[in-house]
mmCIF file with all atom_site columns, C-alpha atoms and ligand atoms in Angstrom:
data_model
loop_
_atom_site.group_PDB
_atom_site.id
_atom_site.type_symbol
_atom_site.label_atom_id
_atom_site.label_alt_id
_atom_site.label_comp_id
_atom_site.label_asym_id
_atom_site.label_entity_id
_atom_site.label_seq_id
_atom_site.pdbx_PDB_ins_code
_atom_site.Cartn_x
_atom_site.Cartn_y
_atom_site.Cartn_z
_atom_site.occupancy
_atom_site.B_iso_or_equiv
_atom_site.pdbx_formal_charge
_atom_site.auth_seq_id
_atom_site.auth_comp_id
_atom_site.auth_asym_id
_atom_site.auth_atom_id
_atom_site.pdbx_PDB_model_num
ATOM   1   C  CA  . UNK L 1 1   ? 14.048  -13.810 4.380   1.00 0.00 ? 1467 UNK L CA  1
ATOM   2   C  CA  . UNK L 1 2   ? 10.595  -12.832 4.618   1.00 0.00 ? 1468 UNK L CA  1
ATOM   3   C  CA  . UNK L 1 3   ? 8.220   -13.573 7.220   1.00 0.00 ? 1469 UNK L CA  1
ATOM   4   C  CA  . UNK L 1 4   ? 4.443   -12.961 8.170   1.00 0.00 ? 1470 UNK L CA  1
ATOM   5   C  CA  . UNK L 1 5   ? 3.862   -10.506 10.675  1.00 0.00 ? 1471 UNK L CA  1
ATOM   6   C  CA  . UNK L 1 6   ? 0.571   -9.248  12.232  1.00 0.00 ? 1472 UNK L CA  1
ATOM   7   C  CA  . UNK L 1 7   ? -0.189  -5.811  10.618  1.00 0.00 ? 1473 UNK L CA  1
ATOM   8   C  CA  . UNK L 1 8   ? -3.521  -4.832  12.197  1.00 0.00 ? 1474 UNK L CA  1
ATOM   9   C  CA  . UNK L 1 9   ? -6.771  -5.720  13.174  1.00 0.00 ? 1475 UNK L CA  1
ATOM   10  C  CA  . UNK L 1 10  ? -9.517  -6.258  9.976   1.00 0.00 ? 1476 UNK L CA  1
ATOM   11  C  CA  . UNK L 1 11  ? -11.440 -3.338  12.108  1.00 0.00 ? 1477 UNK L CA  1
ATOM   12  C  CA  . UNK L 1 12  ? -8.355  -1.223  11.409  1.00 0.00 ? 1478 UNK L CA  1
ATOM   13  C  CA  . UNK L 1 13  ? -8.517  -1.565  7.711   1.00 0.00 ? 1479 UNK L CA  1
ATOM   14  C  CA  . UNK L 1 14  ? -9.381  1.748   5.776   1.00 0.00 ? 1480 UNK L CA  1
ATOM   15  C  CA  . UNK L 1 15  ? -12.623 1.980   4.252   1.00 0.00 ? 1481 UNK L CA  1
ATOM   16  C  CA  . UNK L 1 16  ? -13.350 1.260   0.565   1.00 0.00 ? 1482 UNK L CA  1
ATOM   17  C  CA  . UNK L 1 17  ? -11.256 3.167   -1.826  1.00 0.00 ? 1483 UNK L CA  1
ATOM   18  C  CA  . UNK L 1 18  ? -9.221  4.697   0.949   1.00 0.00 ? 1484 UNK L CA  1
ATOM   19  C  CA  . UNK L 1 19  ? -5.651  4.532   2.097   1.00 0.00 ? 1485 UNK L CA  1
ATOM   20  C  CA  . UNK L 1 20  ? -3.956  4.684   5.753   1.00 0.00 ? 1486 UNK L CA  1
ATOM   21  C  CA  . UNK L 1 21  ? -0.501  4.697   6.704   1.00 0.00 ? 1487 UNK L CA  1
ATOM   22  C  CA  . UNK L 1 22  ? 0.676   1.836   9.223   1.00 0.00 ? 1488 UNK L CA  1
ATOM   23  C  CA  . UNK L 1 23  ? 4.111   0.945   10.281  1.00 0.00 ? 1489 UNK L CA  1
ATOM   24  C  CA  . UNK L 1 24  ? 5.347   -2.532  11.078  1.00 0.00 ? 1490 UNK L CA  1
ATOM   25  C  CA  . UNK L 1 25  ? 8.840   -3.810  11.754  1.00 0.00 ? 1491 UNK L CA  1
ATOM   26  C  CA  . UNK L 1 26  ? 10.792  -0.479  10.393  1.00 0.00 ? 1492 UNK L CA  1
ATOM   27  C  CA  . UNK L 1 27  ? 8.371   -0.460  7.445   1.00 0.00 ? 1493 UNK L CA  1
ATOM   28  C  CA  . UNK L 1 28  ? 5.910   1.971   6.687   1.00 0.00 ? 1494 UNK L CA  1
ATOM   29  C  CA  . UNK L 1 29  ? 3.100   0.832   4.447   1.00 0.00 ? 1495 UNK L CA  1
ATOM   30  C  CA  . UNK L 1 30  ? 0.381   2.465   2.522   1.00 0.00 ? 1496 UNK L CA  1
ATOM   31  C  CA  . UNK L 1 31  ? -2.612  0.200   3.019   1.00 0.00 ? 1497 UNK L CA  1
ATOM   32  C  CA  . UNK L 1 32  ? -5.823  0.557   1.012   1.00 0.00 ? 1498 UNK L CA  1
ATOM   33  C  CA  . UNK L 1 33  ? -9.030  -1.279  0.403   1.00 0.00 ? 1499 UNK L CA  1
ATOM   34  C  CA  . UNK L 1 34  ? -10.137 -1.865  -3.080  1.00 0.00 ? 1500 UNK L CA  1
ATOM   35  C  CA  . UNK L 1 35  ? -13.325 -4.007  -4.028  1.00 0.00 ? 1501 UNK L CA  1
ATOM   36  C  CA  . UNK L 1 36  ? -13.357 -5.463  -0.502  1.00 0.00 ? 1502 UNK L CA  1
ATOM   37  C  CA  . UNK L 1 37  ? -9.523  -6.485  -0.561  1.00 0.00 ? 1503 UNK L CA  1
ATOM   38  C  CA  . UNK L 1 38  ? -6.787  -4.784  1.520   1.00 0.00 ? 1504 UNK L CA  1
ATOM   39  C  CA  . UNK L 1 39  ? -3.484  -4.025  -0.648  1.00 0.00 ? 1505 UNK L CA  1
ATOM   40  C  CA  . UNK L 1 40  ? -0.332  -2.807  0.691   1.00 0.00 ? 1506 UNK L CA  1
ATOM   41  C  CA  . UNK L 1 41  ? 2.464   -0.925  -1.030  1.00 0.00 ? 1507 UNK L CA  1
ATOM   42  C  CA  . UNK L 1 42  ? 5.595   0.840   0.369   1.00 0.00 ? 1508 UNK L CA  1
ATOM   43  C  CA  . UNK L 1 43  ? 4.285   4.303   1.634   1.00 0.00 ? 1509 UNK L CA  1
ATOM   44  C  CA  . UNK L 1 44  ? 7.571   5.999   0.420   1.00 0.00 ? 1510 UNK L CA  1
ATOM   45  C  CA  . UNK L 1 45  ? 6.820   6.593   -3.388  1.00 0.00 ? 1511 UNK L CA  1
ATOM   46  C  CA  . UNK L 1 46  ? 9.824   5.692   -5.450  1.00 0.00 ? 1512 UNK L CA  1
ATOM   47  C  CA  . UNK L 1 47  ? 9.886   9.077   -7.544  1.00 0.00 ? 1513 UNK L CA  1
ATOM   48  C  CA  . UNK L 1 48  ? 10.765  11.338  -4.407  1.00 0.00 ? 1514 UNK L CA  1
ATOM   49  C  CA  . UNK L 1 49  ? 9.422   9.903   -1.465  1.00 0.00 ? 1515 UNK L CA  1
ATOM   50  C  CA  . UNK L 1 50  ? 6.081   11.051  -1.094  1.00 0.00 ? 1516 UNK L CA  1
ATOM   51  C  CA  . UNK L 1 51  ? 3.696   9.689   1.381   1.00 0.00 ? 1517 UNK L CA  1
ATOM   52  C  CA  . UNK L 1 52  ? 1.360   7.391   -0.835  1.00 0.00 ? 1518 UNK L CA  1
ATOM   53  C  CA  . UNK L 1 53  ? -1.466  6.679   1.777   1.00 0.00 ? 1519 UNK L CA  1
ATOM   54  C  CA  . UNK L 1 54  ? -1.808  10.697  1.866   1.00 0.00 ? 1520 UNK L CA  1
ATOM   55  C  CA  . UNK L 1 55  ? -2.729  10.338  -1.743  1.00 0.00 ? 1521 UNK L CA  1
ATOM   56  C  CA  . UNK L 1 56  ? -6.277  9.525   -3.198  1.00 0.00 ? 1522 UNK L CA  1
ATOM   57  C  CA  . UNK L 1 57  ? -7.548  6.385   -4.829  1.00 0.00 ? 1523 UNK L CA  1
ATOM   58  C  CA  . UNK L 1 58  ? -8.497  7.286   -8.641  1.00 0.00 ? 1524 UNK L CA  1
ATOM   59  C  CA  . UNK L 1 59  ? -9.529  4.301   -11.140 1.00 0.00 ? 1525 UNK L CA  1
ATOM   60  C  CA  . UNK L 1 60  ? -8.227  1.717   -8.794  1.00 0.00 ? 1526 UNK L CA  1
ATOM   61  C  CA  . UNK L 1 61  ? -5.146  3.413   -8.358  1.00 0.00 ? 1527 UNK L CA  1
ATOM   62  C  CA  . UNK L 1 62  ? -3.009  5.370   -5.754  1.00 0.00 ? 1528 UNK L CA  1
ATOM   63  C  CA  . UNK L 1 63  ? -1.891  8.663   -6.854  1.00 0.00 ? 1529 UNK L CA  1
ATOM   64  C  CA  . UNK L 1 64  ? 0.717   10.329  -5.061  1.00 0.00 ? 1530 UNK L CA  1
ATOM   65  C  CA  . UNK L 1 65  ? 0.193   13.563  -3.243  1.00 0.00 ? 1531 UNK L CA  1
ATOM   66  C  CA  . UNK L 1 66  ? 3.154   15.077  -4.446  1.00 0.00 ? 1532 UNK L CA  1
ATOM   67  C  CA  . UNK L 1 67  ? 3.416   15.000  -8.349  1.00 0.00 ? 1533 UNK L CA  1
ATOM   68  C  CA  . UNK L 1 68  ? 0.706   12.684  -9.199  1.00 0.00 ? 1534 UNK L CA  1
ATOM   69  C  CA  . UNK L 1 69  ? 2.306   9.444   -10.240 1.00 0.00 ? 1535 UNK L CA  1
ATOM   70  C  CA  . UNK L 1 70  ? -0.343  6.504   -10.018 1.00 0.00 ? 1536 UNK L CA  1
ATOM   71  C  CA  . UNK L 1 71  ? 0.627   3.232   -8.907  1.00 0.00 ? 1537 UNK L CA  1
ATOM   72  C  CA  . UNK L 1 72  ? -1.315  0.163   -9.281  1.00 0.00 ? 1538 UNK L CA  1
ATOM   73  C  CA  . UNK L 1 73  ? -2.251  -0.895  -5.806  1.00 0.00 ? 1539 UNK L CA  1
ATOM   74  C  CA  . UNK L 1 74  ? -1.798  -5.019  -6.423  1.00 0.00 ? 1540 UNK L CA  1
ATOM   75  C  CA  . UNK L 1 75  ? 1.356   -4.663  -8.133  1.00 0.00 ? 1541 UNK L CA  1
ATOM   76  C  CA  . UNK L 1 76  ? 3.042   -1.250  -7.557  1.00 0.00 ? 1542 UNK L CA  1
ATOM   77  C  CA  . UNK L 1 77  ? 3.681   -0.450  -11.376 1.00 0.00 ? 1543 UNK L CA  1
ATOM   78  C  CA  . UNK L 1 78  ? 3.431   3.108   -12.092 1.00 0.00 ? 1544 UNK L CA  1
ATOM   79  C  CA  . UNK L 1 79  ? 0.939   3.979   -14.955 1.00 0.00 ? 1545 UNK L CA  1
ATOM   80  C  CA  . UNK L 1 80  ? 3.581   6.316   -16.823 1.00 0.00 ? 1546 UNK L CA  1
ATOM   81  C  CA  . UNK L 1 81  ? 6.679   3.651   -17.088 1.00 0.00 ? 1547 UNK L CA  1
ATOM   82  C  CA  . UNK L 1 82  ? 7.301   -0.133  -16.362 1.00 0.00 ? 1548 UNK L CA  1
ATOM   83  C  CA  . UNK L 1 83  ? 10.229  1.162   -14.916 1.00 0.00 ? 1549 UNK L CA  1
ATOM   84  C  CA  . UNK L 1 84  ? 8.999   2.963   -11.726 1.00 0.00 ? 1550 UNK L CA  1
ATOM   85  C  CA  . UNK L 1 85  ? 7.483   0.627   -9.460  1.00 0.00 ? 1551 UNK L CA  1
ATOM   86  C  CA  . UNK L 1 86  ? 6.498   0.715   -5.654  1.00 0.00 ? 1552 UNK L CA  1
ATOM   87  C  CA  . UNK L 1 87  ? 7.339   -2.249  -3.424  1.00 0.00 ? 1553 UNK L CA  1
ATOM   88  C  CA  . UNK L 1 88  ? 3.966   -4.310  -3.159  1.00 0.00 ? 1554 UNK L CA  1
ATOM   89  C  CA  . UNK L 1 89  ? 3.650   -6.317  -0.021  1.00 0.00 ? 1555 UNK L CA  1
ATOM   90  C  CA  . UNK L 1 90  ? 1.382   -9.540  0.327   1.00 0.00 ? 1556 UNK L CA  1
ATOM   91  C  CA  . UNK L 1 91  ? -1.608  -9.428  2.620   1.00 0.00 ? 1557 UNK L CA  1
ATOM   92  C  CA  . UNK L 1 92  ? -3.376  -12.321 4.395   1.00 0.00 ? 1558 UNK L CA  1
ATOM   93  C  CA  . UNK L 1 93  ? -6.515  -12.215 6.601   1.00 0.00 ? 1559 UNK L CA  1
ATOM   94  C  CA  . UNK L 1 94  ? -6.224  -14.565 9.627   1.00 0.00 ? 1560 UNK L CA  1
ATOM   95  C  CA  . UNK L 1 95  ? -9.345  -14.690 11.970  1.00 0.00 ? 1561 UNK L CA  1
ATOM   96  C  CA  . UNK L 1 96  ? -9.628  -11.163 13.175  1.00 0.00 ? 1562 UNK L CA  1
ATOM   97  C  CA  . UNK L 1 97  ? -6.117  -10.257 12.204  1.00 0.00 ? 1563 UNK L CA  1
ATOM   98  C  CA  . UNK L 1 98  ? -4.163  -8.936  8.819   1.00 0.00 ? 1564 UNK L CA  1
ATOM   99  C  CA  . UNK L 1 99  ? -0.979  -10.022 8.564   1.00 0.00 ? 1565 UNK L CA  1
ATOM   100 C  CA  . UNK L 1 100 ? 1.802   -8.587  6.014   1.00 0.00 ? 1566 UNK L CA  1
ATOM   101 C  CA  . UNK L 1 101 ? 4.800   -10.534 4.544   1.00 0.00 ? 1567 UNK L CA  1
ATOM   102 C  CA  . UNK L 1 102 ? 7.667   -8.548  5.093   1.00 0.00 ? 1568 UNK L CA  1
HETATM 103 S  S1  . FES Z 2 .   ? 7.347   11.871  -4.853  1.00 0.00 ? 2891 FES Z S1  1
HETATM 104 FE FE1 . FES Z 2 .   ? 5.515   10.826  -5.886  1.00 0.00 ? 2891 FES Z FE1 1
HETATM 105 S  S2  . FES Z 2 .   ? 5.036   11.299  -7.618  1.00 0.00 ? 2891 FES Z S2  1
HETATM 106 FE FE2 . FES Z 2 .   ? 6.939   12.514  -7.156  1.00 0.00 ? 2891 FES Z FE2 1
#
């Protein structure tokens, strides 16, 4: 069963087109800001466990620093294969807080 929990304050979000790692309730998330919207994926790359938040954002996708797989930040789908997918977590802004559905 999922629930909405506080991830961070709005001021803690990464700058536009940057990613940052957050931990919440035993999950490590890669949070990025894209066109002003915060988006979150599981930080563990589904390929071999690379840290997605240490990757770069190119053309609206996060690029894993280990073997350069690219993931859509909104859906988690990999560019090269529909079968490869990082878990995407919904985010919501509430006052000064950013909430994540875990
Ligand atoms: S671990 Fe991410 S692309 Fe290989």
